[in-house]
């Protein structure tokens, strides 16, 4: 389950949005969800979670068993040393419950706000990702790259479990999927393009991952905007209103139709999306996005989630249940119906591979003693 802290149309104060989303998040464990997630964004009402690790730390203290997923930490906006410390601290606080999700970002307003050249994001992501993932395994950070130089420094508190098998990255473009294979991380699928393209890119990623790493790629995690209702007609109507409304906020936030996308290095795939928007228009794009997501009666929602599994072999599904100004009462009803009528059927399905939050690290004392 994910909460996203949107304040679409500013009908509520930011404080009330937080109260509502925290109330949803605290329903997760009692209702049987296995993990809680949120996303990192800045400066606008698109989503108002500027520090996803801080939110997850709060949820660690409010829960006993929930795994804690970042969807995602956007590495080019951070000092990797600080990310390593924050991630290791959360994992120590929670007893090893974190699922680490990483991304490189695509919002011009955010890159501008942090004074980072968006055209450098892919190279920065690779360097920062290498430094972070190596550091979490070794217990210290040390890196000498084009954009990132870090003299050797210990991570405190020291990581006590490996993040291999529980690190994922969002990859929209085929180029990003190749980068994730080289980094040795799993894929976090955010549906926004035809499933046949997703299947093709997953096949290429799986092949490349095996060639580079010598072991099969971890199964992906798939997220989806979710709406469940007893009436198929109402579910469709509300999906177009709210899931479609969410995609309108995506278009506004990322400015996919803006000229900057065409001229920014590393965002060539997004430029193709820009061209499609110009041909089909916003409304067609909104309807297309809504139909990629999961809505309908409990039976239809179950079938759609299982179809996603058939297409991707995903090991987990992360549902977003409140978005785009949906009234809080509707979001509560939505997640409650999902938990009562869909989730029990999903839990009967045995995934071949789980998110591994148990792998122990080798003894780090010798590496730390060299500091």
Coordinates of C-alpha atoms in Angstrom, one line a residue:
X1 CA 0.0 0.0 0.0
X2 CA 1.3 3.5 -0.9
X3 CA 0.2 6.9 0.2
X4 CA 1.2 9.9 -1.9
X5 CA 0.2 13.1 -0.1
X6 CA -1.4 14.9 -3.0
X7 CA -3.1 18.2 -2.5
X8 CA -4.8 18.4 -5.9
X9 CA -6.7 21.7 -6.5
X10 CA -5.8 22.8 -2.9
X11 CA -9.3 22.0 -1.5
X12 CA -7.6 21.2 1.8
X13 CA -4.8 22.6 3.8
X14 CA -1.5 20.7 3.5
X15 CA -1.9 19.8 7.2
X16 CA -5.3 18.1 6.5
X17 CA -3.8 16.2 3.6
X18 CA -1.2 14.9 6.0
X19 CA -3.8 13.9 8.6
X20 CA -5.8 12.0 6.0
X21 CA -2.9 10.2 4.4
X22 CA -1.4 9.2 7.8
X23 CA -4.8 7.8 8.8
X24 CA -4.8 5.7 5.6
X25 CA -1.2 4.6 6.2
X26 CA -2.0 3.5 9.7
X27 CA -4.8 1.2 8.3
X28 CA -2.2 -0.8 6.4
X29 CA -0.9 -3.2 9.1
X30 CA -4.3 -3.9 10.8
X31 CA -5.9 -4.6 7.4
X32 CA -3.2 -7.1 6.5
X33 CA -1.0 -5.2 4.1
X34 CA 2.6 -6.3 4.1
X35 CA 4.3 -3.1 3.3
X36 CA 3.8 0.7 3.2
X37 CA 5.4 3.0 0.6
X38 CA 5.6 6.6 -0.4
X39 CA 7.3 8.7 -3.0
X40 CA 9.7 11.7 -3.0
X41 CA 8.7 14.9 -4.6
X42 CA 9.3 18.6 -3.9
X43 CA 8.0 22.2 -4.1
X44 CA 4.5 21.6 -5.5
X45 CA 1.2 20.0 -4.5
X46 CA 1.8 17.1 -6.9
X47 CA 2.9 15.0 -4.0
X48 CA 4.2 16.5 -0.7
X49 CA 6.6 13.9 0.7
X50 CA 10.0 15.6 0.4
X51 CA 11.7 13.0 2.6
X52 CA 10.4 9.5 2.1
X53 CA 12.9 8.0 4.5
X54 CA 11.6 10.3 7.3
X55 CA 8.0 9.2 6.6
X56 CA 9.1 5.5 6.6
X57 CA 10.9 6.1 9.9
X58 CA 7.6 7.4 11.4
X59 CA 5.8 4.3 10.1
X60 CA 8.5 2.1 11.5
X61 CA 7.6 3.3 14.9
X62 CA 3.8 3.0 14.3
X63 CA 4.0 -0.6 13.1
X64 CA 5.5 -4.0 14.1
X65 CA 5.7 -6.0 10.8
X66 CA 5.2 -3.6 7.9
X67 CA 8.0 -3.5 5.4
X68 CA 9.0 0.0 4.5
X69 CA 9.4 0.9 0.8
X70 CA 10.7 4.0 -0.8
X71 CA 9.1 4.6 -4.2
X72 CA 11.6 6.3 -4.8
X73 CA 14.6 8.2 -3.3
X74 CA 15.7 10.4 -6.2
X75 CA 19.4 10.1 -6.0
X76 CA 20.5 13.1 -8.1
X77 CA 18.9 15.4 -5.5
X78 CA 21.0 14.0 -2.6
X79 CA 24.4 13.5 -1.2
X80 CA 24.9 9.7 -1.4
X81 CA 26.7 9.7 1.9
X82 CA 23.7 11.2 3.6
X83 CA 21.4 8.7 1.9
X84 CA 23.5 5.8 3.1
X85 CA 23.3 7.1 6.6
X86 CA 19.6 7.7 6.5
X87 CA 18.9 4.3 4.9
X88 CA 21.1 2.4 7.4
X89 CA 19.6 4.3 10.3
X90 CA 16.0 3.4 9.2
X91 CA 17.0 -0.2 8.8
X92 CA 18.5 -0.3 12.3
X93 CA 15.5 1.4 13.8
X94 CA 13.0 -1.0 12.1
X95 CA 14.9 -4.3 12.5
X96 CA 15.8 -4.6 8.8
X97 CA 12.4 -3.9 7.3
X98 CA 13.3 -1.4 4.6
X99 CA 12.8 -2.0 0.9
X100 CA 15.1 0.5 -0.9
X101 CA 13.7 2.1 -4.1
X102 CA 15.8 4.4 -6.1
X103 CA 15.2 6.7 -9.1
X104 CA 16.7 9.6 -11.1
X105 CA 13.8 12.0 -11.4
X106 CA 12.2 13.7 -14.4
X107 CA 10.6 16.9 -12.9
X108 CA 12.2 20.1 -14.2
X109 CA 10.7 22.1 -11.3
X110 CA 12.6 19.9 -8.9
X111 CA 15.9 19.9 -10.7
X112 CA 15.7 23.7 -11.0
X113 CA 14.8 24.0 -7.3
X114 CA 17.8 22.0 -6.3
X115 CA 20.1 23.7 -8.8
X116 CA 21.0 20.4 -10.5
X117 CA 21.4 20.2 -14.3
X118 CA 18.6 17.8 -15.4
X119 CA 20.8 16.8 -18.4
X120 CA 23.3 15.3 -15.9
X121 CA 20.8 13.2 -14.1
X122 CA 21.5 9.8 -15.8
X123 CA 25.3 10.1 -15.2
X124 CA 24.8 11.3 -11.6
X125 CA 22.3 8.4 -10.9
X126 CA 24.8 5.8 -12.1
X127 CA 27.6 7.2 -10.0
X128 CA 25.5 7.9 -6.9
X129 CA 23.8 4.5 -7.2
X130 CA 27.2 2.7 -7.5
X131 CA 28.6 4.5 -4.5
X132 CA 25.5 4.0 -2.4
X133 CA 25.0 0.3 -3.1
X134 CA 28.7 -0.5 -2.7
X135 CA 28.7 1.5 0.6
X136 CA 25.7 -0.3 2.1
X137 CA 27.4 -3.7 1.4
X138 CA 30.9 -2.6 2.7
X139 CA 29.9 -0.5 5.6
X140 CA 31.8 2.6 4.4
X141 CA 31.5 5.0 1.5
X142 CA 34.4 5.6 -0.9
X143 CA 34.1 6.8 -4.5
X144 CA 36.0 8.7 -7.1
X145 CA 33.8 9.7 -10.1
X146 CA 33.2 12.5 -12.5
X147 CA 30.3 14.0 -10.4
X148 CA 30.9 12.4 -7.0
X149 CA 34.0 12.1 -4.9
X150 CA 33.8 10.7 -1.4
X151 CA 36.9 10.0 0.7
X152 CA 36.5 6.9 2.8
X153 CA 34.1 7.4 5.6
X154 CA 32.2 4.9 7.8
X155 CA 28.4 4.5 7.7
X156 CA 27.0 4.9 11.2
X157 CA 25.0 3.1 12.4
X158 CA 26.5 0.3 10.3
X159 CA 24.3 -1.7 8.0
X160 CA 23.6 -5.1 9.5
X161 CA 21.8 -6.7 6.6
X162 CA 22.5 -6.8 2.9
X163 CA 20.4 -4.7 0.6
X164 CA 20.8 -7.2 -2.2
X165 CA 17.5 -8.7 -3.1
X166 CA 15.6 -5.7 -1.6
X167 CA 16.8 -2.8 -3.8
X168 CA 14.7 -1.7 -6.7
X169 CA 14.7 1.2 -9.2
X170 CA 12.0 2.9 -11.3
X171 CA 12.9 2.6 -14.9
X172 CA 10.6 4.3 -17.5
X173 CA 12.9 4.3 -20.5
X174 CA 14.6 1.2 -22.0
X175 CA 18.0 2.9 -21.3
X176 CA 17.2 3.1 -17.6
X177 CA 16.4 -0.6 -17.5
X178 CA 19.8 -1.4 -18.8
X179 CA 21.4 0.8 -16.2
X180 CA 19.5 -1.0 -13.4
X181 CA 20.7 -4.4 -14.7
X182 CA 24.3 -3.2 -14.5
X183 CA 23.7 -1.9 -11.0
X184 CA 22.3 -5.3 -10.0
X185 CA 18.9 -4.0 -8.8
X186 CA 15.4 -5.1 -9.4
X187 CA 12.8 -3.1 -11.3
X188 CA 9.9 -1.1 -9.9
X189 CA 7.2 -0.9 -12.5
X190 CA 5.0 2.2 -12.6
X191 CA 2.4 1.6 -15.3
X192 CA 2.5 4.3 -17.9
X193 CA 3.1 2.6 -21.2
X194 CA 1.6 -0.4 -23.1
X195 CA 2.2 -3.6 -21.3
X196 CA 3.6 -5.2 -24.4
X197 CA 6.5 -2.7 -24.2
X198 CA 6.9 -3.4 -20.5
X199 CA 7.1 -7.2 -21.3
X200 CA 9.7 -6.6 -24.1
X201 CA 11.9 -4.4 -21.9
X202 CA 11.7 -6.9 -19.0
X203 CA 12.9 -9.7 -21.3
X204 CA 15.9 -7.6 -22.4
X205 CA 16.6 -6.6 -18.8
X206 CA 16.4 -10.2 -17.5
X207 CA 18.8 -11.3 -20.2
X208 CA 21.3 -8.5 -19.5
X209 CA 21.0 -8.9 -15.7
X210 CA 22.0 -12.6 -16.0
X211 CA 24.9 -11.9 -18.4
X212 CA 26.3 -9.2 -16.1
X213 CA 25.6 -10.6 -12.7
X214 CA 25.7 -14.4 -13.3
X215 CA 22.4 -14.9 -11.4
X216 CA 18.8 -14.4 -12.5
X217 CA 17.2 -10.9 -12.0
X218 CA 15.0 -10.4 -9.1
X219 CA 11.3 -10.5 -9.9
X220 CA 9.9 -6.9 -10.3
X221 CA 7.5 -5.0 -8.0
X222 CA 4.6 -3.4 -9.8
X223 CA 2.6 -0.5 -8.5
X224 CA -0.8 0.7 -9.6
X225 CA -3.5 3.3 -9.0
X226 CA -6.4 1.3 -7.6
X227 CA -10.2 1.8 -7.3
X228 CA -12.6 -1.0 -6.3
X229 CA -16.4 -0.7 -6.1
X230 CA -19.3 -3.1 -6.0
X231 CA -20.5 -1.5 -9.2
X232 CA -18.4 -1.9 -12.4
X233 CA -20.0 1.2 -13.8
X234 CA -19.2 3.4 -10.8
X235 CA -15.7 2.0 -10.7
X236 CA -15.2 3.1 -14.3
X237 CA -16.7 6.5 -13.7
X238 CA -14.5 7.1 -10.6
X239 CA -11.4 5.8 -12.3
X240 CA -11.7 8.3 -15.1
X241 CA -12.4 11.0 -12.6
X242 CA -9.7 10.3 -10.1
X243 CA -7.1 8.1 -11.8
X244 CA -7.5 10.3 -14.8
X245 CA -7.3 13.3 -12.6
X246 CA -4.0 11.9 -11.2
X247 CA -2.6 11.7 -14.7
X248 CA -3.5 15.3 -15.2
X249 CA -1.3 16.2 -12.3
X250 CA 1.5 14.1 -13.8
X251 CA 1.2 16.1 -17.1
X252 CA 1.3 19.4 -15.1
X253 CA 4.1 18.4 -12.8
X254 CA 6.5 16.9 -15.4
X255 CA 5.6 19.2 -18.2
X256 CA 5.9 16.4 -20.7
X257 CA 4.6 18.7 -23.4
X258 CA 7.3 21.3 -22.7
X259 CA 10.1 22.2 -25.1
X260 CA 12.7 21.4 -22.5
X261 CA 12.1 17.6 -22.7
X262 CA 13.1 17.6 -26.4
X263 CA 16.5 19.3 -25.6
X264 CA 17.5 17.6 -22.3
X265 CA 20.2 14.9 -22.5
X266 CA 19.0 11.5 -21.1
X267 CA 15.3 12.2 -21.6
X268 CA 15.0 11.1 -25.3
X269 CA 12.3 8.5 -24.4
X270 CA 10.3 11.2 -22.7
X271 CA 10.6 13.3 -25.9
X272 CA 8.8 10.5 -27.7
X273 CA 6.0 10.7 -25.1
X274 CA 5.9 14.5 -25.9
X275 CA 5.4 13.7 -29.6
X276 CA 2.5 11.3 -28.8
X277 CA 0.9 13.8 -26.6
X278 CA 0.9 16.3 -29.4
X279 CA -0.7 13.8 -31.7
X280 CA -3.4 12.3 -29.4
X281 CA -4.0 15.1 -27.0
X282 CA -4.2 15.1 -23.2
X283 CA -7.6 13.5 -22.9
X284 CA -6.6 10.4 -24.9
X285 CA -3.4 10.1 -22.8
X286 CA -5.5 10.4 -19.6
X287 CA -7.9 7.6 -20.7
X288 CA -5.0 5.5 -21.8
X289 CA -3.2 5.9 -18.4
X290 CA -6.4 5.1 -16.5
X291 CA -6.9 1.9 -18.4
X292 CA -3.4 0.7 -17.5
X293 CA -4.3 0.9 -13.8
X294 CA -6.5 -1.4 -11.7
X295 CA -10.1 -0.6 -11.2
X296 CA -13.5 -2.4 -11.2
X297 CA -15.4 -4.8 -9.0
X298 CA -13.4 -6.9 -6.5
X299 CA -13.4 -9.7 -9.1
X300 CA -12.3 -7.4 -11.9
X301 CA -9.6 -5.9 -9.7
X302 CA -8.3 -9.4 -8.7
X303 CA -8.3 -10.4 -12.4
X304 CA -6.4 -7.3 -13.4
X305 CA -3.7 -7.8 -10.8
X306 CA -3.3 -11.4 -11.8
X307 CA -3.0 -10.3 -15.4
X308 CA -0.2 -7.9 -14.5
X309 CA 1.5 -10.9 -12.8
X310 CA 1.1 -13.0 -15.9
X311 CA 2.7 -10.2 -18.0
X312 CA 5.5 -9.3 -15.6
X313 CA 6.0 -12.2 -13.1
X314 CA 6.0 -9.5 -10.4
X315 CA 6.5 -10.6 -6.8
X316 CA 4.4 -7.9 -5.3
X317 CA 1.7 -5.4 -6.1
X318 CA 1.7 -1.9 -4.5
X319 CA -1.7 -0.2 -4.6
X320 CA -2.4 3.5 -4.3
X321 CA -5.9 4.1 -3.0
X322 CA -6.2 7.9 -2.5
X323 CA -5.2 10.5 -5.1
X324 CA -6.2 13.5 -7.1
X325 CA -8.4 15.1 -4.5
X326 CA -10.5 12.0 -3.8
X327 CA -12.5 12.6 -0.6
X328 CA -10.9 10.9 2.4
X329 CA -14.0 8.9 3.1
X330 CA -13.9 7.5 -0.4
X331 CA -10.3 6.6 -0.1
X332 CA -11.1 4.8 3.2
X333 CA -14.0 2.9 1.6
X334 CA -11.7 2.0 -1.4
X335 CA -8.9 0.6 0.6
X336 CA -11.3 -1.2 3.0
X337 CA -13.1 -3.0 0.2
X338 CA -9.8 -4.0 -1.3
X339 CA -8.5 -5.4 2.0
X340 CA -11.7 -7.3 2.7
X341 CA -12.7 -8.6 -0.7
X342 CA -9.6 -8.7 -2.9
X343 CA -6.5 -9.2 -0.7
X344 CA -7.6 -12.5 0.8
X345 CA -7.8 -14.0 -2.7
X346 CA -4.4 -12.5 -3.6
X347 CA -2.8 -13.9 -0.5
X348 CA -3.8 -17.4 -1.6
X349 CA -1.5 -17.0 -4.6
X350 CA 2.0 -18.2 -3.7
X351 CA 4.8 -16.1 -5.2
X352 CA 7.9 -18.0 -6.1
X353 CA 10.2 -15.3 -4.8
X354 CA 9.6 -12.9 -1.9
X355 CA 11.3 -9.5 -1.2
X356 CA 14.3 -10.7 0.8
X357 CA 14.7 -8.5 3.9
X358 CA 16.7 -11.2 5.8
X359 CA 20.0 -11.6 4.1
X360 CA 22.8 -11.0 6.6
X361 CA 25.9 -9.0 5.8
X362 CA 29.4 -10.4 6.4
X363 CA 31.0 -9.2 9.6
X364 CA 31.8 -5.6 9.1
X365 CA 34.1 -5.1 12.1
X366 CA 37.3 -5.6 10.2
X367 CA 36.3 -3.0 7.5
X368 CA 35.2 -0.6 10.3
X369 CA 38.4 -1.1 12.3
X370 CA 40.4 0.2 9.3
X371 CA 38.6 3.6 9.5

